[in-house]
Every structure is written in structure tokens, then in C-alpha cells.
Amino acid sequence: MEYTQLGRTGLKVSRLVLGTMNFGPQTDEPTSHAIMDAALDAGLNFFDTANVYGWGENKGRTEEIIGSWFAQGDGRRDKTVLATKVYGNMTVDGEPVWPNHDRLSALNIRRGVEASLKRLRTDYIDVYQFHHIDRLTPFDEIWQAVDVLIQQGKILYAGSSNFPGYKIAQANEAAARRGMVGLVSEQCLYNLAERRAEMEVIPAAQDYGLGVIPWSPLHGGLLGGVIKKEVEGGRRASGRAADALADPAARARIQAYEDLLDKHGLAPGEAALAWLLTRPGVTGPIVGPRTPEQLDGALRALELELSDEVLAGLDEIFPGPGPSPEAFAW
């Protein structure tokens, strides 16, 4: 396993991040535990979750599964860099949402931390992430709440998720005025098929010393060999992948992508992860296995070294937007 610093911090994390969103909704507790054991055995020490994972009537269930895994002991918690998130309401879907039960008010941040700590069966969270920007709460209030939690030892670092570049700047400038470290990571949608983060989000993260943690590295399965699977096994694409393939031009790009990797004997999903590992500013992509076998495939991406020919071919099929402001100014 390769490790790197998380942004400008002294915290060492693995180049792959274990995403846990499937734990509960799609993967039962014993299998989830087996995946986490296998990840830790492979040296993967950075686990990502969120308070709302479990969804619907089961919000919080994913954190509970991680908590029951920590409770087995054997150094599991000490070996793990744990990241979770706050923002969305925890009310069961269909029930009334009470005021102050979502967003990033000092009240909801405090409430969110306390509830997550109970579900996770731990007394601290390594990286506490804001799941979305809050247009109603000033950063001074957010940082005041974070400062209290850091002083109490309940969180160690703060990170963002789905923040635009200017909000990363605003957040860290507000933190600097208070003498605080500020955001240390940004979790954003970033992959070969979706490269808009290269315009402003990733440059802002690099300038302010945030580690970039891409989510959906296979773009909902689109970059995982979806056409080949469709042809060979009759497995139909769904969700984001199905929507993209409905566009003939997008389907042609994916076919060209799969043909390029097939020519070089590379598995599409592994190559898509390996490409992200070559990108400036990227700490590590989030992989969300439903099975131990899917985790094995993700780990193989760490061993891939993409040739210049393959990298050039990928850029030709999926050109980036270019730097800001040139990408949109002329």
C-alpha cells in the first residue's frame, strides 16, 4: 500500500479510500465487516462514511455497521483514519423535518457529531466533513463550532465535500482569520468522464493545501467496462451509466475507451482508478465495494503504471476542460 499526506497535514493516509455507502443498503453487516477487514489487511487505512448513509428509514445504519466493526477490537479503530460527514437531515424519509435538523448551524454540527460518535462507537472523528455548502450559515459560526469540538477532542480535522472553488477559498480565509487550520480536504465528483473539477475546485484545493478525494471514480459504473459487460453477460447499465449511454456520442466515447484499454490488456475500472492516482493534487479516490472481490479489483489499480501512450489516448477520448479562466473566457 502506498501512503501520502492528507493535504498539508501530517496525517498519513492510503492512496485509496474505502467508501462505505453500500454498507447496509446493499451489503449486509457480516460482508461489510469482511470488506473492512480485508481493506485493513491490505494496508488501506482511510475509511469514508456519512451520517445519512443507510438512507430512507435507515439513516445512520452505515455508521452503526462501522461502529460494530470497531467494537471487535484488535486495534481496528487505532489503525483507521475515520472520515464522516454532516449536513443532511436525519429524519426518516416522509416524516416532517424539524428546523435546525440539517445544514451547518453550530447547533446541528454539535448534534451531528454527538450522534455520529455514538453510532460509530468511538470518542473521536479524524476528519469531520461538511457534506455540502450551507448558504445560510456564515463560516465564522461554522469554525466556532469546529473549534469547540477540536478543543473537546471530538474531531481532529475538518474537510469539505461538494464545495466550489470560491467556497474553499472563503472557508479557509475565514479559518485563517481565527488562527485555525481550516479545511484539509475536499471530496468532489471527479473522474475521466467528469473533469470540470480541474477548472477551479482542484486548483483552489492545491493552493490552500487541501487533499482532493474524488468520489464516483467510475462515474456510476460508466467507466467500469459497462458496454463489454452488457454484450458478454447481458448486464444492463443503470443509473448515471444508463443515462450517459442513451446519448450516442457518449456511448461512442465509452466504446473508444473500452477499446483502448482492451488493446493494452487493461481492465477499465482499474485503469480509471489508476488514472486518478496520476492526477495532481489527488490524495486518493473513494472506492465503494459491495463485495470483497470488488475491493480486490480496486487494490490492483495501485499496481498499474499507465504508459504515456495510454494516458495520451485517455486525454484524447476524455479531454479536460483546461485551466481557469482560459477554459471559459476564450
Tab-separated table of C-alpha atoms in Angstrom, residues 4-269:
chain	number	residue	atom	x	y	z
A	4	THR	CA	0.589	10.108	1.282
A	5	GLN	CA	-0.038	13.123	3.471
A	6	LEU	CA	-3.618	14.356	3.584
A	7	GLY	CA	-3.174	17.784	2.043
A	8	ARG	CA	-0.875	19.991	4.113
A	9	THR	CA	-1.393	17.956	7.303
A	10	GLY	CA	0.937	15.481	8.952
A	11	LEU	CA	-1.745	12.780	8.658
A	12	LYS	CA	-0.719	9.779	6.546
A	13	VAL	CA	-3.478	8.100	4.554
A	14	SER	CA	-3.655	5.347	1.947
A	15	ARG	CA	-3.836	6.222	-1.757
A	16	LEU	CA	-7.224	4.507	-1.905
A	17	VAL	CA	-10.128	5.486	0.344
A	18	LEU	CA	-12.673	2.874	1.397
A	19	GLY	CA	-16.154	4.223	0.714
A	20	THR	CA	-18.857	2.651	2.863
A	21	MET	CA	-22.070	3.971	1.314
A	22	ASN	CA	-23.136	0.463	0.263
A	23	PHE	CA	-22.825	-0.906	3.802
A	24	GLY	CA	-26.384	-1.517	4.913
A	25	PRO	CA	-28.425	-0.707	1.793
A	26	GLN	CA	-26.654	-3.207	-0.488
A	27	THR	CA	-24.100	-5.061	1.645
A	28	ASP	CA	-25.090	-6.835	4.844
A	29	GLU	CA	-23.223	-6.368	8.107
A	30	PRO	CA	-21.080	-9.561	8.033
A	31	THR	CA	-19.944	-8.863	4.462
A	32	SER	CA	-19.284	-5.211	5.319
A	33	HIS	CA	-17.099	-6.348	8.208
A	34	ALA	CA	-15.251	-8.745	5.901
A	35	ILE	CA	-14.578	-5.926	3.426
A	36	MET	CA	-13.241	-3.649	6.166
A	37	ASP	CA	-11.032	-6.445	7.500
A	38	ALA	CA	-9.671	-7.102	4.008
A	39	ALA	CA	-9.078	-3.383	3.443
A	40	LEU	CA	-7.142	-3.037	6.688
A	41	ASP	CA	-5.180	-6.232	5.958
A	42	ALA	CA	-4.150	-4.652	2.632
A	43	GLY	CA	-2.993	-1.507	4.423
A	44	LEU	CA	-5.932	0.647	3.335
A	45	ASN	CA	-6.374	2.865	6.393
A	46	PHE	CA	-8.650	5.720	5.212
A	47	PHE	CA	-12.390	4.976	5.620
A	48	ASP	CA	-15.113	7.396	4.489
A	49	THR	CA	-18.751	7.479	5.539
A	50	ALA	CA	-21.569	9.963	6.316
A	51	ASN	CA	-24.269	10.283	8.932
A	52	VAL	CA	-27.059	9.919	6.339
A	53	TYR	CA	-25.713	6.702	4.786
A	54	GLY	CA	-28.216	3.899	5.133
A	55	TRP	CA	-30.794	6.252	3.624
A	56	GLY	CA	-34.584	6.271	3.884
A	57	GLU	CA	-35.730	4.669	7.110
A	58	ASN	CA	-32.193	3.544	7.908
A	59	LYS	CA	-30.189	6.771	8.032
A	60	GLY	CA	-27.214	6.191	10.284
A	61	ARG	CA	-27.142	2.439	9.648
A	62	THR	CA	-23.788	2.590	7.833
A	63	GLU	CA	-22.112	4.319	10.772
A	64	GLU	CA	-23.610	1.670	13.072
A	65	ILE	CA	-22.061	-1.111	10.967
A	66	ILE	CA	-18.662	0.582	11.158
A	67	GLY	CA	-19.151	1.031	14.904
A	68	SER	CA	-19.881	-2.656	15.442
A	69	TRP	CA	-16.707	-3.446	13.469
A	70	PHE	CA	-14.641	-1.101	15.651
A	71	ALA	CA	-16.149	-2.773	18.726
A	72	GLN	CA	-14.487	-6.073	17.767
A	73	GLY	CA	-11.221	-4.516	18.906
A	74	ASP	CA	-7.808	-5.768	17.779
A	75	GLY	CA	-6.669	-2.212	17.072
A	76	ARG	CA	-9.251	-1.590	14.363
A	77	ARG	CA	-10.031	1.965	15.451
A	78	ASP	CA	-6.431	2.980	16.084
A	79	LYS	CA	-5.360	1.737	12.644
A	80	THR	CA	-8.182	3.568	10.848
A	81	VAL	CA	-8.340	7.193	9.737
A	82	LEU	CA	-12.074	7.793	10.003
A	83	ALA	CA	-13.923	10.431	7.995
A	84	THR	CA	-17.642	11.090	8.245
A	85	LYS	CA	-19.932	13.919	7.157
A	86	VAL	CA	-22.664	16.225	8.377
A	87	TYR	CA	-25.262	18.367	6.595
A	88	GLY	CA	-28.337	16.378	5.547
A	89	ASN	CA	-31.281	15.887	7.891
A	90	MET	CA	-31.519	12.602	9.761
A	91	THR	CA	-35.311	12.490	9.769
A	92	VAL	CA	-36.818	9.303	8.358
A	93	ASP	CA	-37.962	9.910	4.795
A	94	GLY	CA	-41.598	11.006	4.662
A	95	GLU	CA	-41.673	12.449	8.186
A	96	PRO	CA	-41.656	16.200	8.887
A	97	VAL	CA	-38.211	17.791	9.029
A	98	TRP	CA	-37.815	19.967	12.098
A	99	PRO	CA	-35.927	23.268	11.903
A	100	ASN	CA	-32.232	23.037	12.793
A	101	HIS	CA	-32.053	19.310	11.974
A	102	ASP	CA	-29.896	19.852	8.923
A	103	ARG	CA	-27.280	22.198	7.420
A	104	LEU	CA	-24.241	23.582	9.251
A	105	SER	CA	-25.504	25.662	12.137
A	106	ALA	CA	-23.440	25.349	15.302
A	107	LEU	CA	-26.396	23.504	16.799
A	108	ASN	CA	-26.625	20.901	14.046
A	109	ILE	CA	-22.854	20.416	13.867
A	110	ARG	CA	-22.797	19.689	17.618
A	111	ARG	CA	-25.834	17.425	17.345
A	112	GLY	CA	-24.365	15.641	14.327
A	113	VAL	CA	-21.022	14.928	15.979
A	114	GLU	CA	-22.559	13.552	19.154
A	115	ALA	CA	-24.899	11.230	17.230
A	116	SER	CA	-22.155	10.003	14.886
A	117	LEU	CA	-19.810	9.261	17.796
A	118	LYS	CA	-22.478	7.061	19.397
A	119	ARG	CA	-23.205	5.169	16.184
A	120	LEU	CA	-19.513	4.757	15.373
A	121	ARG	CA	-18.677	3.676	18.948
A	122	THR	CA	-15.663	5.925	19.116
A	123	ASP	CA	-14.731	9.027	21.076
A	124	TYR	CA	-13.259	10.989	18.161
A	125	ILE	CA	-13.566	11.506	14.401
A	126	ASP	CA	-10.370	12.083	12.447
A	127	VAL	CA	-11.810	14.123	9.561
A	128	TYR	CA	-15.246	15.719	10.000
A	129	GLN	CA	-16.556	16.791	6.608
A	130	PHE	CA	-19.228	19.266	5.558
A	131	HIS	CA	-21.331	17.315	3.060
A	132	HIS	CA	-22.475	20.413	1.166
A	133	ILE	CA	-22.126	24.171	1.316
A	134	ASP	CA	-24.549	25.968	3.612
A	135	ARG	CA	-25.634	29.235	2.018
A	136	LEU	CA	-27.353	30.357	5.228
A	137	THR	CA	-24.661	29.856	7.873
A	138	PRO	CA	-21.579	32.129	7.999
A	139	PHE	CA	-18.188	30.433	8.158
A	140	ASP	CA	-17.375	32.254	11.394
A	141	GLU	CA	-20.172	30.304	13.086
A	142	ILE	CA	-19.090	27.040	11.469
A	143	TRP	CA	-15.474	27.484	12.567
A	144	GLN	CA	-16.505	28.471	16.074
A	145	ALA	CA	-18.398	25.180	16.359
A	146	VAL	CA	-15.464	23.243	14.890
A	147	ASP	CA	-13.001	24.928	17.254
A	148	VAL	CA	-15.040	23.836	20.277
A	149	LEU	CA	-15.144	20.236	19.020
A	150	ILE	CA	-11.404	20.203	18.370
A	151	GLN	CA	-10.752	21.550	21.868
A	152	GLN	CA	-13.011	18.818	23.254
A	153	GLY	CA	-11.057	16.184	21.310
A	154	LYS	CA	-14.143	15.014	19.424
A	155	ILE	CA	-12.763	15.841	15.968
A	156	LEU	CA	-9.212	16.378	14.737
A	157	TYR	CA	-9.576	17.914	11.263
A	158	ALA	CA	-12.314	19.454	9.123
A	159	GLY	CA	-12.925	18.757	5.451
A	160	SER	CA	-15.405	19.710	2.757
A	161	SER	CA	-17.418	17.820	0.182
A	162	ASN	CA	-19.003	19.194	-2.994
A	163	PHE	CA	-17.604	22.698	-2.405
A	164	PRO	CA	-16.937	25.021	-5.359
A	165	GLY	CA	-13.536	26.650	-5.528
A	166	TYR	CA	-14.663	30.029	-4.194
A	167	LYS	CA	-16.223	28.420	-1.103
A	168	ILE	CA	-12.970	26.582	-0.382
A	169	ALA	CA	-11.274	29.990	-0.503
A	170	GLN	CA	-13.906	31.660	1.687
A	171	ALA	CA	-13.808	28.852	4.234
A	172	ASN	CA	-10.055	28.855	4.620
A	173	GLU	CA	-9.723	32.631	4.687
A	174	ALA	CA	-12.306	32.731	7.486
A	175	ALA	CA	-10.408	29.992	9.337
A	176	ALA	CA	-7.109	31.846	8.922
A	177	ARG	CA	-8.606	34.978	10.497
A	178	ARG	CA	-9.395	32.857	13.561
A	179	GLY	CA	-5.923	31.295	13.609
A	180	MET	CA	-7.328	27.873	12.652
A	181	VAL	CA	-6.058	25.236	10.239
A	182	GLY	CA	-9.266	25.287	8.195
A	183	LEU	CA	-10.273	22.716	5.608
A	184	VAL	CA	-7.704	19.969	4.979
A	185	SER	CA	-9.547	18.001	2.283
A	186	GLU	CA	-12.173	18.350	-0.430
A	187	GLN	CA	-14.262	15.409	-1.576
A	188	CYS	CA	-15.546	16.096	-5.083
A	189	LEU	CA	-17.009	14.395	-8.146
A	190	TYR	CA	-14.000	13.756	-10.361
A	191	ASN	CA	-13.219	11.075	-12.918
A	192	LEU	CA	-12.274	10.645	-16.571
A	193	ALA	CA	-15.825	11.365	-17.739
A	194	GLU	CA	-16.348	14.331	-15.377
A	195	ARG	CA	-13.320	16.626	-15.254
A	196	ARG	CA	-14.883	20.019	-14.523
A	197	ALA	CA	-13.274	19.990	-11.073
A	198	GLU	CA	-9.964	20.675	-12.842
A	199	MET	CA	-11.069	24.206	-13.665
A	200	GLU	CA	-11.445	25.672	-10.186
A	201	VAL	CA	-12.045	23.132	-7.410
A	202	ILE	CA	-8.743	21.283	-7.683
A	203	PRO	CA	-6.622	24.445	-8.218
A	204	ALA	CA	-8.267	26.009	-5.145
A	205	ALA	CA	-7.627	22.841	-3.146
A	206	GLN	CA	-3.978	22.802	-4.214
A	207	ASP	CA	-3.458	26.495	-3.436
A	208	TYR	CA	-4.933	26.111	0.048
A	209	GLY	CA	-3.267	22.768	0.756
A	210	LEU	CA	-6.337	20.519	0.709
A	211	GLY	CA	-6.092	16.878	-0.259
A	212	VAL	CA	-8.515	16.007	-3.097
A	213	ILE	CA	-10.638	12.894	-2.562
A	214	PRO	CA	-12.591	12.041	-5.744
A	215	TRP	CA	-15.935	10.327	-5.319
A	216	SER	CA	-17.624	8.204	-8.014
A	217	PRO	CA	-14.289	7.414	-9.723
A	218	LEU	CA	-16.068	5.091	-12.174
A	219	HIS	CA	-18.883	7.604	-12.767
A	220	GLY	CA	-21.635	5.310	-11.578
A	221	GLY	CA	-20.145	2.279	-13.363
A	222	LEU	CA	-19.800	4.017	-16.722
A	223	LEU	CA	-16.010	3.607	-16.662
A	224	GLY	CA	-16.045	0.026	-15.396
A	225	GLY	CA	-16.425	-1.785	-18.720
A	226	VAL	CA	-20.168	-1.295	-18.913
A	227	ILE	CA	-20.548	-1.961	-22.659
A	228	LYS	CA	-18.467	-5.141	-22.539
A	229	LYS	CA	-20.471	-6.400	-19.572
A	230	GLU	CA	-23.672	-5.612	-21.463
A	231	VAL	CA	-22.534	-7.566	-24.527
A	232	GLU	CA	-20.971	-10.535	-22.764
A	233	GLY	CA	-23.241	-11.044	-19.790
A	234	GLY	CA	-26.450	-9.276	-20.626
A	235	ARG	CA	-25.999	-6.997	-17.617
A	236	ARG	CA	-27.724	-3.731	-18.386
A	237	ALA	CA	-26.364	-0.393	-17.222
A	238	SER	CA	-28.412	1.554	-14.688
A	239	GLY	CA	-28.486	4.986	-13.086
A	240	ARG	CA	-25.886	7.502	-14.258
A	241	ALA	CA	-24.285	4.980	-16.613
A	242	ALA	CA	-27.574	4.192	-18.366
A	243	ASP	CA	-28.381	7.888	-18.764
A	244	ALA	CA	-24.991	8.528	-20.358
A	245	LEU	CA	-25.170	5.570	-22.740
A	246	ALA	CA	-28.527	6.802	-24.046
A	247	ASP	CA	-26.555	9.562	-25.802
A	248	PRO	CA	-24.974	8.112	-28.986
A	249	ALA	CA	-21.943	10.408	-28.760
A	250	ALA	CA	-21.324	9.443	-25.122
A	251	ARG	CA	-21.722	5.767	-25.963
A	252	ALA	CA	-19.159	6.128	-28.739
A	253	ARG	CA	-16.679	7.669	-26.273
A	254	ILE	CA	-17.156	4.819	-23.825
A	255	GLN	CA	-16.706	2.299	-26.627
A	256	ALA	CA	-13.475	4.021	-27.673
A	257	TYR	CA	-12.349	3.999	-24.034
A	258	GLU	CA	-13.004	0.284	-23.639
A	259	ASP	CA	-11.338	-0.478	-26.995
A	260	LEU	CA	-8.215	1.493	-25.992
A	261	LEU	CA	-7.848	-0.364	-22.712
A	262	ASP	CA	-8.615	-3.721	-24.284
A	263	LYS	CA	-5.825	-3.083	-26.798
A	264	HIS	CA	-3.388	-2.627	-23.898
A	265	GLY	CA	-4.774	-5.505	-21.841
A	266	LEU	CA	-6.110	-3.253	-19.075
A	267	ALA	CA	-9.300	-3.630	-17.054
A	268	PRO	CA	-11.392	-0.454	-17.433
A	269	GLY	CA	-12.280	0.012	-13.777
